[in-house]
Short mmCIF file of C-alpha atoms in Angstrom, two decimals:
data_model
loop_
_atom_site.label_atom_id
_atom_site.label_comp_id
_atom_site.label_asym_id
_atom_site.label_seq_id
_atom_site.Cartn_x
_atom_site.Cartn_y
_atom_site.Cartn_z
CA LEU A 30 106.32 43.47 122.62
CA ASN A 31 109.59 41.74 121.56
CA ASP A 32 107.83 39.70 118.84
CA ASN A 33 104.85 39.02 121.13
CA PRO A 34 101.68 39.26 119.00
CA SER A 35 99.61 40.74 121.83
CA HIS A 36 98.08 44.11 121.09
CA TYR A 37 98.08 46.90 123.63
CA LYS A 38 95.59 49.70 123.65
CA ILE A 39 96.27 52.92 125.50
CA THR A 40 93.47 55.38 126.10
CA LEU A 41 94.32 58.95 127.01
CA SER A 42 91.87 61.53 128.25
CA GLY A 43 92.25 65.07 129.42
CA THR A 44 90.65 68.43 129.80
CA ALA A 45 91.85 71.53 128.00
CA LYS A 46 91.36 74.72 129.93
CA SER A 47 91.04 78.00 128.12
CA GLN A 48 93.09 80.91 129.35
CA LYS A 49 90.99 83.75 130.67
CA ILE A 50 91.29 87.03 132.49
CA ASN A 51 88.94 88.34 135.16
CA PHE A 52 88.81 91.86 136.53
CA ASP A 53 88.14 93.25 139.98
CA PRO A 54 86.03 95.35 139.78
CA PRO A 55 84.37 93.89 136.65
CA PHE A 56 83.46 97.35 135.33
CA LEU A 57 84.80 100.80 135.91
CA MET A 58 83.15 104.15 136.53
CA LEU A 59 85.40 107.16 136.91
CA MET A 60 84.04 110.19 138.70
CA PRO A 61 83.45 113.44 136.79
CA VAL A 62 86.26 115.92 137.27
CA PRO A 63 86.97 119.50 136.12
CA LEU A 64 88.62 119.97 132.74
CA ASP A 65 92.29 119.01 132.58
CA VAL A 66 92.19 117.27 135.97
CA LYS A 67 93.22 113.62 136.12
CA THR A 68 91.01 110.99 137.69
CA GLU A 69 92.48 107.56 138.33
CA THR A 70 91.65 104.18 139.79
CA ALA A 71 93.34 100.80 140.12
CA ILE A 72 91.95 97.47 139.01
CA SER A 73 93.19 93.94 139.60
CA ILE A 74 93.66 91.72 136.57
CA ILE A 75 93.27 88.08 137.56
CA PRO A 76 94.68 85.67 134.94
CA GLN A 77 93.61 82.03 135.07
CA ASP A 78 95.00 78.86 133.46
CA TYR A 79 98.02 80.45 131.78
CA LEU A 80 100.70 77.76 131.54
CA ARG A 81 103.43 80.04 130.24
CA GLN A 82 104.35 83.68 130.53
CA SER A 83 102.36 86.13 128.45
CA GLN A 84 102.22 89.90 128.32
CA ILE A 85 99.08 92.04 128.47
CA GLN A 86 98.53 94.78 125.91
CA VAL A 87 95.73 97.35 126.17
CA GLU A 88 93.68 98.89 123.38
CA LEU A 89 92.59 102.31 124.59
CA PRO A 90 89.49 103.94 123.10
CA GLU A 91 89.77 106.94 120.84
CA LEU A 92 86.98 109.48 121.40
CA GLU A 93 85.53 111.68 118.70
CA LEU A 94 84.37 115.09 119.89
CA GLU A 95 81.41 117.05 118.50
CA ASP A 96 83.70 119.14 116.26
CA GLY A 97 85.30 115.99 114.76
CA ASP A 98 88.53 116.18 116.75
CA ARG A 99 89.79 112.86 118.12
CA ILE A 100 91.37 112.46 121.54
CA TYR A 101 92.87 109.69 123.64
CA PRO A 102 91.97 110.70 127.19
CA PHE A 103 92.72 107.34 128.82
CA SER A 104 96.08 105.99 129.89
CA VAL A 105 97.15 102.84 131.71
CA GLN A 106 100.14 101.92 133.83
CA PHE A 107 101.20 98.58 135.25
CA PRO A 108 103.36 99.50 138.28
CA GLU A 109 104.55 95.90 138.74
CA GLY A 110 104.80 95.03 135.03
CA ARG A 111 102.38 93.62 132.49
CA ASN A 112 103.67 90.04 132.39
CA ILE A 113 101.40 87.15 133.33
CA VAL A 114 103.65 84.87 135.36
CA LEU A 115 103.10 81.30 136.53
CA SER A 116 103.98 81.07 140.23
CA SER A 117 105.61 78.04 141.87
CA ASP A 118 102.23 76.72 143.10
CA GLY A 119 100.83 76.64 139.52
CA THR A 120 98.63 79.72 139.80
CA ASN A 121 98.96 83.01 137.98
CA LYS A 122 99.78 86.17 139.91
CA GLU A 123 97.39 89.12 139.83
CA LEU A 124 98.41 92.24 137.95
CA ILE A 125 97.60 95.75 139.10
CA CYS A 126 96.58 98.24 136.44
CA HIS A 127 96.14 101.97 137.03
CA ILE A 128 93.65 103.52 134.61
CA SER A 129 93.48 107.29 134.33
CA PHE A 130 91.43 109.82 132.41
CA ARG A 131 92.20 113.46 131.63
CA SER A 132 90.62 115.75 129.04
CA SER A 133 90.89 119.44 128.32
CA ARG A 134 87.55 119.26 126.51
CA PRO A 135 84.11 118.27 127.88
CA VAL A 136 83.43 114.62 127.12
CA SER A 137 81.59 111.61 128.48
CA PHE A 138 82.17 108.05 127.38
CA LEU A 139 80.60 104.61 127.72
CA GLY A 140 82.54 101.88 125.99
CA ASN A 141 85.16 99.17 126.17
CA MET A 142 88.85 99.00 126.89
CA TYR A 143 90.42 95.78 125.59
CA PHE A 144 93.09 93.80 127.46
CA ILE A 145 94.77 91.33 125.11
CA ASP A 146 97.38 88.64 125.75
CA GLU A 147 100.17 87.62 123.34
CA GLU A 148 97.88 85.06 121.65
CA GLU A 149 95.31 87.81 121.02
CA ASN A 150 92.77 86.44 123.49
#
C-alpha cells in the first residue's frame, strides 16, 4: 500500500445458517378426557443456530363448534421462560413447553399450533 501500485485481492467465503426449531416429540397426541378435565403434556423445543436471544410466541388454534361457538381449549406455559438463549459453548438451550387442553364441550381437533420467534420464523 503506501503508494505501492500492487493490487491485493481478498476473497471471503462463508456459510449462512438458517435459524430453526425442532420439537421432541415432533407431533402431539393428547388423550381423550371427560368434559372439563385438563389433559397436559410437556414438549422440548430445541432451537438451533440462533446467534442472539429471541423469544418464542405461540399461536393457539381457535376451534369452531357445531353450533358456531368458538373456543380456545389449548393453553401453553413455559416454566423456565420462553427466551432462546445462546449458551457459553455456542449452542442454544432447550425450552420446555407444557401444552394443555380443557373443554366443557365435546370436541376433537387435528391441526397446527405455531411457535414463532421474534423474526416471525
